[in-house]
Each structure stands twice: as C-alpha cells, then as structure tokens.
Amino acid sequence: MALPILGLFLWGMLPAQVPGASPALLPVPATQAVLLGEGAEPERVARLQALVEAAEKAQEADDEATAEARSDEADVLTADWPVQLLNRPDVQALLQRLKEVQEQLDAEADEDTRPGLKSAGEVVTITGEELRAELARVKAAEAGASYDFPIDLNDKVLTWVSQFSSTKRGFMENALGRASRYLPMIRQVFAEEGIPSDLAYLAVIESGFRNEARSRAKAVGMWQFIRSTGRIYGLTANAWVEERRDPVKATRAAARYLKRLYELSGDWYLATSGYNAGPLTLERAIENLGTRNFWDLARSRWLRTETKNYVPELCAAILVGRNPARYGLSIQPLDPYVYETVLVPSRTSLALLARWADTDLASLKLLNPELLRTSTPPGAYTLRVPPGKAIECIRRMASKVPAKEPGSKTYVLRRGDSLVAVARRFKVSAEELLDINQIARAQFKAGRRIQVPSALPQEAGEAPSPGHASGGSRRSPIPLVVVPAIPMTPALDSSAPQGLEPAQAQPSPGPQALPKPPSVASAASGVTEMPPPAAASQALRLEGQILRAAPGDTLARVARAHQVPLGELMRLNPDAVKRLHPGDPIRLPGSRQPQASTGPSLGAKGAVYRVRKGDTLASIARRHGVSIQDLRDWNGIQGGRLLKGQRLHLGPR
C-alpha cells in the first residue's frame, strides 16, 4: 500500500482532494442532481439521520466495522444530492456529525491490519535441521525453474515458504485459487508495461487476489491503493464506481507504479519495499543507514516489521505460487477472467442489462466489481459482459428504451398496492422495479413516489400490444439507438490453469526487456479475435466504401472479414440488423453518407459543427468519421468538456 505523500515524491503535485473538505462544498453534477425526485427530500434526510445515528452508536460500542459501513452508506447516499439540499442547516448539522465519526475512525485506524498476508509481527526464523530440510525441499521443487524476479534462498525466505505450506496453507490455497482467474490478465498487462511477470504474486501478499479487499487504512482492491495514490495513477473513485476494485485498471495502475518505483531505486527489492512503505520512508532509511542493500535495511530499526517481512513474503509467495503442488497445496482453479464489452449509453439497471445479455446478475457483478450500485453510472459506461453475450446485449439494447430514460413517468403508491401487482401492471419484474428506484422491498409503501416506464421495453419483432397501464393507446415505433463498438482484443491462452505452471519455465531477458505479446491491445479483455473467413471476403464486392452483400452474409461475418467493430456496422446499417439480403448495401465505417442540415460533410476543410445537448467528442467523432484526437487538435481542446452551441471545426483550418 502506498502513502499519500508519494504524489509529491513521484509527480511533484499534491492530490486534488483537499483534506477535511466538507461534503457540502463539493459540486454535484447536474446528471446526478436530477435523480432526486420531488417529494423525496424528507425521506432522504431521515435516512441520512438514521445512518449517522447508527454510526455514532456503533462507534460508542467499539464496533468500528459497523460504524465504518454506516458512514460509507451515508457518503453514497449524499453523493448525488443537489447543493441546495446539502446546504440546509439540518443537513449541515448531520454532515458535521458524520465528519466527526469519520475523523475518529481515521484516528483509530490500525495501519498494521491488512487484508492479505502482510505480517506486522516478528516471525521466528527456522534454524538448524529444519532450515536445511526446507532448503533441500525448495531446491528439489525449483529444479530447472527460472524467474524474472530475483529470489534469495536465505533463512528469512525459507521461513515464509515453510509458513505458506503449513500454518498459512489454507489462505494460500484460497488465494492461489482466486489467482488462477486473474493471472492470465495480470501477466499480459505486466508484459505490456515491461515489468517482471512474477510480480503478479504481490497480490497474494496485498489482498489474496480479492477485488473487494479493504484495509482499515482505507486501502482498496486487489492491489490495495489508497484513494490519493489511485487518483495519481488514473483510478476514479466516487459514489458510483470504485476503480481501485477494477481488476484490469487497478492492475495497470499497479504495474506503472511498480515500474516508477524501480526507475527511482534501480532495485526490485527496494521498489517492492517502497510499494509497501512509501518511497520517502525507504529513502530516509537508506540515507540514515548508508546502504541500498535491502537485507541490511531489514536488520535496522529504520523500517517497520511489516516492510522487513514484505520482500521475504513476496519471494516465498512466488516460489509456492509457481509450483503449489510441489509444496503440498491443493488448488481449485477458476475460470479465467475473460469478457466482451458493451457501451451502455445511459444509466441502466444491472438486472435489466443481465437479462438483455442473457446472463445472471451475479456474473455481471463479478465482471464489474467496480460498480458500487445496482445500475451503471449516469452517462455512457463501458460494461463487461460474459464472452459471447455482447452481440445479443447490443441487439436487445438497440430495440428497447431503458425504463430510466427521460421517457419514464412518476407513480405514487396507493394503499393496497403490492410490489408484484405494480410490477405486473407496468410489465416489469419486481426486481427491476426495485432496481429502477434504488429501494428495498421494505421501502415499497403507500405514499412513496416511484419511477415506472412509460415506454415499455419491447422484444425485437414483437407486435405492439393493444395498450398498457397508462391507457389504451398504441406504442409508437421505438427508434434504434446508437450501438456501441465491441473491441476485438486477442485472448491469452487459457487452456491450462495459469499460475500452476511447472517449474521448467523459460528464462526471462529481465524486467526491462520483457517482450510484448504480438497483438496485445491496451486492455486485457480476453475476447478472441476470429480470423477473417475467406468465403466472406471473396463474396463481397467493394464499391468505394459500400459493400454489396452476398448470399449467406451477416453483419457479424462482414465485421470479421473486414476487421471492423460489429457495433459500428450495426449503427451504420440499422436496416440490416435483423436481416441481410443478397445485394443489400453495407456501409463501412468512414464511408460518406448524406448529411442532415445539422452537420457538414465528413472531415471537410472549413466544415463547422454546432454542439447539441448530449453530444460528446466520441459521439461527434463517430458521427462524422473523424478521430477524437483530430477533433482536439483542430479545435484546441484539452479536456473533454463541450458546451451546447459550441462550434467545432471538423477539418484542419
């Protein structure tokens, strides 16, 4: 875990968050403020008061876990409140009480308590015959193996090997079982960043490969980032997402942080020690002792016991993790962490998305552990879905209007209304109705104002029903929404459980010379890219940027044959989503198409586009066939914020 001050040391900048800032002074995005419905203020303030009182009572009873849980719930509850509500005197008083609870929790937090294997106490080193026997066992287990992380077989390391195969055996078996899910992805990311792949076993020490791990020092996720360090390395944390729990993004951040520490210290033992203690703590110890040898530092009083144990624990974890069976461990491997991605255009219930993707809610949450609520955040969000489910999810999402879109309406629960009856009346499931309104079953009571769909979801090809709960009017045709693209990233070979490889590993050229996989994208999505079918390539006749479909062609086959995103083809050819006839034109990305009066020709020099409500750089670039970076360069845009009515040049000036 890294310390907050490392931001000054690594980048010469303070964290963006000001310590002690009152929640009432934080800006609330407009997209979140609208979620607070009319008549909901008294209920939400009452809920905040109940949470604050529960946190105070738990703190008085020395139940810190409950106090922290209620405090976190209060933070999430108030995250999307409008400033007018936050500034009310009664709310300010509650927020001040909440702040006092949190400050006391922080003051009492024991930083030596960690969710992984980091040991704060002294460990008695084995000696004599036990040491010789352990050394012989390790040499036999590691015969012929090579590692890209330096490993010393001294008494400290051998002691931890003995611990991992005896007293801590249960923890290691569970941790390495979870590791089998993430190791393929971690190795790919580490290879891309140019650091030793054996450093993947650092997650055994930090968290036991648990994304939900949280220490009492507020470090979160598999790699145990605190908030300020995570922010420096691009990990977002707010009321909707906690990217320190995102296995892919947090792994990328950990790799870059470790690489930076190695660049500063020139030694992997010092780099990993700095990951635990903080680089400034380590530099002070080096300066006071006059040596850069980790083992000399470990014998001094300048490092905490936890940091002294950190490197021996890591070396032992690598030895045992690479060959668990040879140390008597029984590992139950899990399925690899592989997925496809779907761009969800607006805040949508996870239960609804799980149904669209033909999967279960638990699988969706497992792939997206960074989501803190039962829906995606406001605005567009890239969601991970199980392999093979993205196309169906895109198709069903394109033919439906989510219940939380502006087309929803308000319904006030009346006496006698039951959850099942109301859900049946508006043709949604009871679980979806609860998810839409972010309430529990116990909160479904008379007098509550809830949101219900006014434009009901409709299956593709289903005939409109003669009427619905709001009357007998027929539904108007639902327009096809913009369909996102699915990134096609090659998968790692998952035919054998990763992390359980035999000892005969190939030598590594070193941390700075690790080869990158031949075709690795920036994120390890694990989606296998299919080779272009020869038949489809020969059957299509290219006419400029327009293809003519041959018998048997589908958009999926065309996408594979021409290596373009399927979602983009579906967006450009909405009439071909359901059926494609021989001879039908298929527009490829970047092809010119008739322009509406609101937009100029694609990328034309001097062409100008006026930003409309809801536009983003990505949507404008996709609509006009240009890149986001070109839009930035042509218009001198640094960030991604656009204003309604702003004029954008769509070509070089």
XYZ file of C-alpha atoms in Angstrom:
653
model
C 0.000 0.000 0.000
C 1.297 3.413 -0.875
C 1.276 6.535 1.313
C -0.455 9.809 0.297
C 2.784 11.778 0.261
C 4.125 9.739 -2.652
C 2.257 12.110 -5.013
C 4.734 14.857 -4.104
C 7.659 12.500 -4.462
C 6.704 10.946 -7.803
C 4.996 13.719 -9.680
C 5.663 16.955 -7.797
C 1.973 17.586 -7.250
C -0.474 17.429 -4.372
C -3.563 15.195 -4.587
C -6.571 17.005 -5.979
C -8.714 16.318 -2.918
C -8.377 18.815 -0.103
C -8.253 17.005 3.258
C -11.126 17.855 5.542
C -13.267 19.448 2.823
C -16.922 19.473 3.762
C -19.148 17.301 1.542
C -21.487 20.260 1.245
C -18.881 22.226 -0.665
C -18.347 19.584 -3.333
C -20.029 20.253 -6.694
C -22.834 17.926 -7.690
C -23.109 17.087 -11.410
C -26.426 18.007 -12.955
C -26.912 14.462 -14.224
C -26.885 13.241 -10.647
C -28.922 16.070 -9.181
C -31.949 15.224 -11.293
C -32.137 11.795 -9.698
C -33.534 13.373 -6.543
C -37.256 13.229 -7.260
C -39.904 15.587 -5.993
C -41.131 14.850 -2.517
C -38.062 12.662 -1.738
C -36.184 15.194 0.424
C -37.787 14.333 3.807
C -37.217 10.618 3.274
C -33.587 11.072 2.256
C -32.811 13.400 5.150
C -34.450 10.913 7.520
C -32.329 8.152 6.016
C -29.164 10.226 6.490
C -30.079 10.906 10.112
C -30.652 7.197 10.740
C -27.262 6.314 9.229
C -25.416 8.978 11.253
C -27.081 7.857 14.490
C -26.297 4.195 13.703
C -22.637 5.073 13.034
C -22.407 7.006 16.310
C -23.962 4.173 18.327
C -21.660 1.609 16.701
C -18.656 3.771 17.459
C -19.702 4.092 21.112
C -19.959 0.285 21.246
C -16.439 -0.058 19.739
C -17.954 -1.725 16.670
C -15.705 0.031 14.145
C -16.694 -2.203 11.227
C -20.385 -1.275 11.570
C -19.559 2.394 12.155
C -17.452 2.495 9.006
C -20.131 0.661 6.984
C -22.862 3.128 8.050
C -20.502 6.042 7.374
C -19.810 4.769 3.859
C -23.547 4.315 3.237
C -24.105 7.933 4.252
C -21.381 9.064 1.821
C -23.024 7.168 -1.032
C -26.479 8.453 -0.073
C -25.456 12.129 -0.187
C -23.179 11.880 -3.221
C -25.872 12.851 -5.730
C -27.785 15.378 -3.611
C -28.186 18.872 -5.052
C -26.259 21.705 -3.419
C -29.493 23.350 -2.224
C -30.327 20.291 -0.119
C -26.775 19.856 1.178
C -26.718 23.466 2.384
C -29.840 23.139 4.505
C -28.997 23.765 8.201
C -30.356 20.407 9.397
C -28.397 18.543 6.715
C -25.252 20.533 7.520
C -25.566 19.514 11.176
C -25.854 15.842 10.201
C -22.862 16.108 7.852
C -20.785 17.664 10.636
C -21.661 14.756 12.954
C -20.775 12.328 10.166
C -17.432 14.084 9.650
C -16.618 13.711 13.366
C -17.344 9.985 13.195
C -15.112 9.579 10.154
C -12.270 11.584 11.699
C -12.356 9.417 14.805
C -12.376 6.250 12.696
C -9.351 7.504 10.766
C -7.539 8.356 14.002
C -8.187 4.884 15.413
C -7.344 3.022 12.211
C -4.581 0.481 12.735
C -2.384 0.578 9.647
C -0.808 -2.765 10.602
C -4.096 -4.543 9.858
C -4.144 -5.723 6.244
C -6.492 -7.988 4.294
C -3.656 -10.013 2.742
C -0.607 -11.761 4.183
C 1.359 -8.704 5.257
C 2.678 -9.559 8.707
C 3.099 -6.823 11.298
C 4.781 -9.020 13.882
C 8.132 -10.715 14.164
C 8.352 -14.215 12.722
C 10.710 -16.683 14.370
C 13.190 -17.833 11.724
C 13.641 -21.588 11.393
C 17.145 -22.818 12.126
C 19.270 -25.948 12.198
C 17.854 -29.138 10.734
C 14.522 -27.524 9.809
C 16.317 -24.882 7.751
C 18.427 -27.471 5.912
C 15.365 -29.640 5.217
C 13.384 -26.668 3.890
C 16.266 -25.615 1.651
C 16.514 -29.135 0.201
C 12.754 -29.199 -0.436
C 12.819 -25.829 -2.203
C 15.775 -26.767 -4.388
C 14.065 -30.010 -5.388
C 10.801 -28.204 -6.181
C 12.522 -25.453 -8.160
C 14.971 -27.625 -10.108
C 15.299 -26.214 -13.620
C 12.971 -23.263 -12.970
C 13.859 -19.668 -13.785
C 12.313 -16.464 -12.516
C 12.248 -12.894 -13.768
C 12.183 -11.567 -10.197
C 15.353 -12.044 -8.076
C 14.901 -14.611 -5.295
C 17.342 -15.175 -2.425
C 17.065 -18.554 -0.681
C 18.097 -17.265 2.752
C 16.667 -18.166 6.156
C 14.001 -15.405 6.018
C 12.598 -16.586 2.676
C 12.725 -20.266 3.660
C 10.855 -19.487 6.865
C 7.992 -17.955 4.891
C 7.969 -20.900 2.455
C 7.505 -23.136 5.487
C 4.717 -20.859 6.794
C 2.847 -20.881 3.465
C 2.860 -24.672 3.277
C 1.868 -25.201 6.920
C 0.216 -22.635 9.213
C -0.927 -20.369 6.349
C -1.705 -23.185 3.940
C -5.470 -22.562 3.878
C -5.030 -18.903 2.997
C -2.550 -19.731 0.234
C -4.807 -22.369 -1.312
C -7.745 -19.960 -1.423
C -5.609 -17.065 -2.700
C -3.981 -19.128 -5.455
C -7.388 -20.494 -6.445
C -8.581 -16.906 -6.988
C -5.253 -16.103 -8.674
C -5.956 -18.663 -11.409
C -8.788 -16.383 -12.602
C -6.704 -13.210 -12.912
C -3.125 -14.331 -13.611
C -3.508 -14.507 -17.428
C -4.740 -10.907 -17.498
C -2.112 -9.710 -14.989
C 0.748 -11.318 -16.904
C -0.424 -9.695 -20.120
C -0.635 -6.246 -18.518
C 2.751 -6.643 -16.818
C 4.319 -7.731 -20.128
C 2.892 -4.639 -21.816
C 4.305 -2.404 -19.077
C 7.705 -4.147 -19.096
C 7.904 -5.406 -15.505
C 8.571 -8.974 -14.221
C 5.574 -11.266 -14.537
C 6.450 -12.919 -11.207
C 5.409 -9.661 -9.524
C 1.833 -10.853 -10.104
C 2.173 -12.750 -6.802
C 2.429 -9.423 -4.998
C -1.377 -9.567 -4.972
C -1.163 -12.659 -2.732
C 0.575 -10.557 -0.096
C -1.584 -7.466 -0.578
C -5.107 -8.884 -0.751
C -5.176 -12.597 -1.547
C -6.393 -11.618 -5.063
C -9.664 -10.157 -3.707
C -11.078 -7.121 -5.503
C -13.361 -6.314 -2.578
C -10.484 -6.245 -0.053
C -10.447 -3.125 2.110
C -7.969 -2.381 4.888
C -8.632 -0.284 7.961
C -6.275 2.300 6.457
C -8.825 2.681 3.607
C -6.692 0.851 1.027
C -8.980 -0.853 -1.507
C -8.845 -3.594 -4.112
C -6.565 -6.358 -5.267
C -3.543 -4.036 -5.272
C -4.525 -2.068 -2.139
C -4.380 1.500 -3.437
C -5.346 4.322 -1.130
C -7.514 6.992 -2.730
C -4.791 9.599 -3.370
C -2.341 7.128 -4.950
C -5.112 5.647 -7.072
C -6.040 9.121 -8.301
C -2.432 9.798 -9.351
C -2.469 6.631 -11.460
C -5.858 7.306 -13.058
C -8.247 5.331 -10.827
C -11.613 7.058 -10.332
C -13.427 6.761 -7.016
C -16.871 8.295 -6.494
C -20.354 7.350 -5.368
C -20.911 5.227 -8.491
C -17.631 3.487 -9.307
C -14.562 2.451 -7.354
C -11.906 1.697 -9.962
C -9.458 0.521 -7.310
C -11.692 -2.583 -7.365
C -11.485 -2.861 -11.170
C -9.062 -5.774 -11.751
C -7.868 -4.558 -15.160
C -7.495 -0.841 -14.434
C -6.017 -1.402 -10.963
C -3.536 -3.931 -12.361
C -2.438 -1.399 -14.980
C -2.022 1.242 -12.260
C -0.047 -1.146 -10.028
C 2.270 -2.064 -12.907
C 3.003 1.590 -13.668
C 3.544 2.425 -10.014
C 5.965 -0.510 -9.562
C 7.770 0.463 -12.748
C 8.133 4.027 -11.493
C 9.477 2.812 -8.131
C 12.024 0.635 -9.937
C 13.129 3.592 -12.064
C 13.689 5.588 -8.867
C 15.511 2.887 -6.888
C 17.171 0.679 -9.550
C 16.457 -2.424 -7.455
C 13.336 -4.609 -7.366
C 13.658 -5.359 -3.631
C 13.736 -1.623 -2.903
C 10.902 -0.975 -5.380
C 8.573 -3.511 -3.751
C 9.542 -2.281 -0.280
C 8.644 1.230 -1.426
C 5.275 -0.080 -2.628
C 4.589 -1.174 0.944
C 6.178 1.604 2.998
C 6.216 4.518 0.582
C 9.276 5.737 -1.366
C 10.118 8.555 1.045
C 10.200 6.212 4.041
C 12.587 3.933 2.177
C 14.839 6.802 1.054
C 15.082 8.070 4.631
C 16.144 4.598 5.801
C 18.766 4.388 3.027
C 20.129 7.819 3.894
C 20.317 7.083 7.626
C 21.949 3.661 7.163
C 24.175 4.477 4.180
C 23.337 1.322 2.194
C 20.946 0.321 -0.574
C 21.020 -3.374 0.306
C 17.547 -4.450 1.385
C 18.786 -7.143 3.777
C 20.950 -4.583 5.609
C 17.931 -2.281 5.842
C 15.820 -5.185 7.152
C 18.244 -5.653 10.059
C 17.991 -1.985 11.054
C 15.426 -0.062 13.093
C 14.575 2.261 10.188
C 11.876 0.051 8.658
C 8.663 -1.293 10.160
C 8.465 -5.022 10.797
C 5.816 -5.329 8.096
C 8.192 -3.851 5.499
C 11.045 -6.064 6.699
C 8.825 -9.114 6.117
C 7.482 -7.860 2.788
C 10.256 -8.984 0.431
C 10.761 -12.427 2.085
C 6.982 -12.964 1.912
C 6.933 -11.995 -1.783
C 9.837 -14.301 -2.659
C 8.161 -17.172 -0.826
C 4.812 -16.443 -2.485
C 6.468 -16.627 -5.921
C 8.167 -19.944 -5.083
C 4.999 -21.543 -3.728
C 2.636 -19.879 -6.221
C 4.600 -21.081 -9.248
C 4.610 -24.718 -8.040
C 1.872 -25.197 -5.415
C 1.513 -28.954 -5.894
C 5.193 -29.493 -5.101
C 4.657 -27.836 -1.732
C 1.635 -29.975 -0.904
C -1.031 -27.383 -1.753
C -4.289 -28.371 -3.450
C -5.578 -25.633 -5.780
C -9.079 -25.480 -7.278
C -8.609 -23.305 -10.407
C -11.366 -20.918 -11.509
C -12.421 -19.855 -14.998
C -10.159 -17.128 -16.469
C -11.295 -13.508 -16.309
C -12.464 -13.031 -19.902
C -15.207 -10.810 -21.216
C -16.612 -8.689 -24.017
C -17.560 -5.045 -23.631
C -20.789 -3.191 -24.351
C -21.212 0.592 -24.299
C -24.311 1.367 -22.215
C -25.467 4.834 -23.351
C -27.141 5.930 -20.090
C -27.742 4.888 -16.510
C -29.383 1.446 -16.650
C -30.301 -1.211 -14.107
C -27.812 -4.095 -13.891
C -30.713 -6.515 -13.534
C -32.103 -5.275 -16.848
C -28.683 -5.484 -18.519
C -28.196 -9.008 -17.185
C -31.488 -10.021 -18.777
C -30.529 -8.392 -22.072
C -27.162 -10.180 -22.029
C -28.872 -13.499 -21.224
C -26.826 -13.922 -18.053
C -27.374 -13.588 -14.312
C -26.790 -10.572 -12.102
C -24.044 -12.319 -10.100
C -21.978 -12.904 -13.270
C -22.350 -9.260 -14.267
C -21.222 -8.072 -10.833
C -18.263 -10.467 -10.891
C -17.065 -8.961 -14.168
C -17.708 -5.379 -12.983
C -16.688 -5.287 -9.292
C -16.004 -1.546 -9.563
C -19.741 -0.736 -9.736
C -20.987 0.314 -6.283
C -24.702 0.459 -7.095
C -27.220 -1.754 -8.819
C -27.029 0.289 -12.012
C -24.423 1.753 -14.324
C -23.406 5.380 -13.614
C -25.120 8.341 -15.297
C -23.905 8.850 -18.854
C -22.217 6.357 -21.151
C -20.419 3.451 -19.468
C -18.409 0.539 -20.856
C -19.798 -2.607 -19.246
C -18.163 -6.039 -19.275
C -20.377 -8.985 -20.176
C -19.587 -12.717 -20.430
C -17.931 -13.889 -23.670
C -20.416 -14.440 -26.467
C -23.107 -12.260 -24.846
C -22.197 -8.823 -26.230
C -23.930 -9.169 -29.597
C -27.230 -10.244 -28.034
C -27.000 -7.487 -25.428
C -26.336 -4.857 -28.120
C -29.193 -6.132 -30.258
C -31.709 -6.098 -27.408
C -30.468 -2.783 -26.063
C -30.851 -1.268 -29.531
C -34.502 -2.312 -29.709
C -35.526 -1.181 -26.234
C -35.882 2.012 -24.254
C -34.492 1.623 -20.698
C -37.017 2.464 -18.027
C -34.763 5.148 -16.533
C -34.648 7.273 -19.680
C -36.480 10.631 -19.678
C -39.489 8.719 -21.085
C -40.230 7.313 -17.615
C -43.030 8.718 -15.500
C -43.872 9.049 -11.819
C -46.367 6.863 -9.968
C -47.458 7.367 -6.338
C -48.044 4.112 -4.461
C -51.551 3.794 -3.055
C -52.946 1.813 -0.166
C -53.242 -1.822 -1.207
C -50.549 -1.642 -3.903
C -48.164 -4.573 -3.704
C -44.781 -4.861 -5.354
C -45.837 -7.782 -7.534
C -49.108 -6.101 -8.590
C -47.460 -2.792 -9.545
C -44.643 -4.570 -11.399
C -47.203 -6.637 -13.339
C -49.247 -3.519 -14.147
C -46.249 -1.806 -15.739
C -44.899 -5.040 -17.267
C -41.550 -5.201 -15.496
C -40.278 -7.686 -12.940
C -40.424 -6.876 -9.246
C -36.610 -6.909 -9.028
C -36.291 -4.467 -11.935
C -38.822 -2.104 -10.364
C -36.793 -2.061 -7.139
C -33.544 -1.554 -9.074
C -35.013 1.278 -11.126
C -35.921 3.163 -7.951
C -32.913 2.074 -5.856
C -35.126 0.913 -2.976
C -35.543 -2.231 -0.899
C -38.728 -4.277 -0.632
C -39.397 -2.852 2.833
C -39.440 0.671 1.371
C -42.218 -0.160 -1.100
C -45.014 1.537 0.859
C -48.106 3.643 0.214
C -47.314 7.297 -0.424
C -43.866 6.679 -1.976
C -43.280 8.265 -5.374
C -41.587 5.831 -7.771
C -40.445 5.868 -11.375
C -42.162 3.499 -13.797
C -41.589 3.025 -17.539
C -43.847 4.994 -19.841
C -42.313 3.381 -22.955
C -42.213 -0.311 -22.175
C -39.345 -2.486 -23.421
C -40.377 -4.479 -26.478
C -38.722 -7.531 -27.966
C -37.378 -7.172 -31.468
C -40.013 -8.346 -33.900
C -42.774 -8.432 -31.267
C -46.096 -6.920 -32.299
C -47.139 -3.915 -30.234
C -49.650 -4.695 -27.536
C -53.066 -3.008 -27.823
C -52.480 -0.911 -24.724
C -50.686 -0.602 -21.395
C -51.214 0.678 -17.887
C -51.342 4.342 -18.777
C -54.203 3.840 -21.213
C -55.134 2.049 -24.390
C -53.001 3.971 -26.843
C -50.722 2.070 -29.136
C -46.990 2.371 -28.792
C -45.139 4.342 -31.419
C -42.141 2.657 -33.104
C -39.027 2.729 -30.924
C -36.056 4.299 -32.748
C -32.803 2.394 -32.991
C -30.301 3.833 -30.518
C -26.624 4.309 -31.284
C -24.989 0.905 -30.987
C -21.507 0.768 -29.437
C -18.495 -0.999 -30.866
C -17.037 -4.137 -29.318
C -13.225 -4.030 -29.045
C -11.696 -7.161 -30.527
C -8.712 -7.965 -28.297
C -6.918 -11.309 -28.564
C -7.270 -13.589 -25.579
C -4.454 -15.217 -23.703
C -4.251 -18.959 -23.912
C -6.480 -20.242 -21.151
C -6.218 -23.943 -21.986
C -4.229 -24.589 -18.801
C -4.757 -23.013 -15.384
C -2.485 -20.003 -15.121
C -0.317 -19.730 -12.050
C 0.002 -23.533 -11.786
C 2.739 -23.882 -14.368
C 5.526 -26.478 -13.983
C 8.940 -25.447 -12.773
C 10.525 -25.721 -16.215
C 9.844 -22.101 -17.132
C 11.817 -20.380 -19.827
C 14.428 -17.805 -18.764
C 13.337 -14.197 -18.922
C 15.511 -11.493 -20.500
C 14.917 -9.214 -17.478
C 12.380 -6.667 -16.366
C 13.224 -4.029 -18.960
C 13.427 -6.466 -21.877
C 10.237 -8.429 -21.476
C 8.725 -8.989 -24.929
C 5.214 -7.790 -25.557
C 2.677 -10.232 -26.933
C 2.491 -9.957 -30.722
C -1.002 -8.474 -30.808
C -1.944 -7.140 -27.409
C -4.331 -4.224 -27.013
C -4.216 -1.730 -24.183
C -6.766 -3.621 -22.063
C -6.868 -7.352 -21.409
C -10.433 -8.033 -22.382
C -9.826 -11.675 -23.169
C -12.015 -11.611 -26.297
C -10.706 -13.898 -29.016
C -10.471 -12.300 -32.436
C -11.676 -14.631 -35.167
C -9.689 -14.850 -38.402
C -11.457 -13.380 -41.445
C -13.457 -16.055 -43.258
C -12.145 -16.481 -46.782
C -15.587 -17.136 -48.222
C -16.994 -13.896 -46.900
C -14.004 -11.918 -48.140
C -14.403 -13.261 -51.663
C -18.213 -12.983 -51.744
C -18.309 -9.259 -51.057
C -17.694 -6.728 -53.808
C -16.309 -3.407 -52.633
C -17.888 -0.342 -54.260
C -15.962 2.599 -52.808
C -16.847 2.384 -49.117
C -20.072 0.466 -49.757
C -20.198 -3.350 -49.806
C -22.779 -5.471 -51.565
C -23.923 -8.471 -49.550
C -23.616 -11.962 -50.997
C -25.955 -14.890 -50.177
C -25.473 -16.079 -46.600
C -23.707 -12.932 -45.411
C -24.415 -11.428 -41.987
C -23.138 -8.248 -40.362
C -21.068 -10.353 -37.957
C -19.330 -12.115 -40.869
C -18.716 -8.826 -42.645
C -17.263 -7.323 -39.449
C -14.837 -10.236 -39.074
C -13.900 -10.267 -42.734
C -13.032 -6.561 -42.813
C -11.832 -6.279 -39.212
C -14.253 -3.549 -38.198
C -16.306 -3.368 -34.963
C -19.631 -5.154 -35.254
C -21.376 -2.483 -33.185
C -20.262 0.215 -35.633
C -21.616 -1.796 -38.578
C -24.937 -2.233 -36.768
C -25.126 1.511 -36.118
C -24.353 2.411 -39.748
C -26.709 -0.238 -41.148
C -29.776 -0.383 -38.856
C -31.950 -1.948 -41.560
C -29.552 -4.893 -41.798
C -29.521 -5.692 -38.071
C -32.393 -8.188 -38.285
C -31.892 -9.497 -41.827
C -29.426 -9.007 -44.665
C -30.476 -9.801 -48.251
C -28.106 -10.555 -51.146
C -27.196 -7.338 -52.922
C -28.061 -5.095 -49.967
C -25.593 -2.222 -49.497
C -23.446 -2.334 -46.355
C -21.850 0.926 -45.286
C -18.388 0.590 -43.724
C -17.063 2.944 -41.015
C -15.651 6.085 -42.600
C -17.872 5.913 -45.680
C -19.587 9.098 -46.780
C -23.299 9.348 -46.284
C -25.929 12.021 -46.908
C -25.640 14.788 -44.347
C -28.541 16.267 -42.473
C -28.939 20.009 -42.290
C -27.372 19.982 -38.818
C -23.989 18.677 -39.928
C -21.425 19.314 -42.664
C -19.567 16.789 -44.785
C -17.123 14.415 -43.097
C -13.811 15.999 -42.240
C -14.221 18.716 -44.858
C -11.814 21.591 -44.580
C -13.566 24.559 -43.025
C -16.649 22.497 -42.067
C -18.169 23.510 -38.731
C -20.486 21.594 -36.416
C -22.588 23.172 -33.669
C -22.675 21.101 -30.459
C -26.098 19.917 -29.355
C -27.343 18.715 -25.979
C -25.942 15.274 -25.156
C -23.068 15.471 -27.658
C -19.618 14.185 -26.657
C -16.317 14.230 -28.513
C -16.668 10.481 -29.058
C -20.199 10.715 -30.481
C -19.304 13.632 -32.772
C -16.142 11.894 -33.999
C -18.065 8.683 -34.674
C -20.890 10.513 -36.431
C -18.571 12.405 -38.786
C -15.946 9.724 -39.360
C -13.014 11.527 -37.738
C -10.843 10.692 -34.740
C -11.250 12.215 -31.287
C -7.621 13.382 -31.321
C -8.155 15.172 -34.635
C -11.146 16.984 -33.145
C -8.993 18.044 -30.211
C -6.169 19.251 -32.454
C -8.410 21.143 -34.887
C -10.249 22.933 -32.068
C -7.542 23.328 -29.420
C -9.464 21.231 -26.877
C -7.509 19.956 -23.874
C -10.172 18.062 -21.909
C -13.455 16.507 -22.970
C -15.954 19.157 -21.852
C -18.247 20.572 -24.533
C -20.823 23.352 -24.270
C -24.185 23.415 -26.006
C -23.942 25.681 -29.056
C -20.146 25.441 -29.227
C -18.779 25.468 -32.800
C -16.378 22.644 -33.692
C -14.218 22.524 -36.816
C -14.432 19.113 -38.497
C -11.284 19.551 -40.521
C -7.965 21.397 -40.488
C -8.327 25.170 -40.599
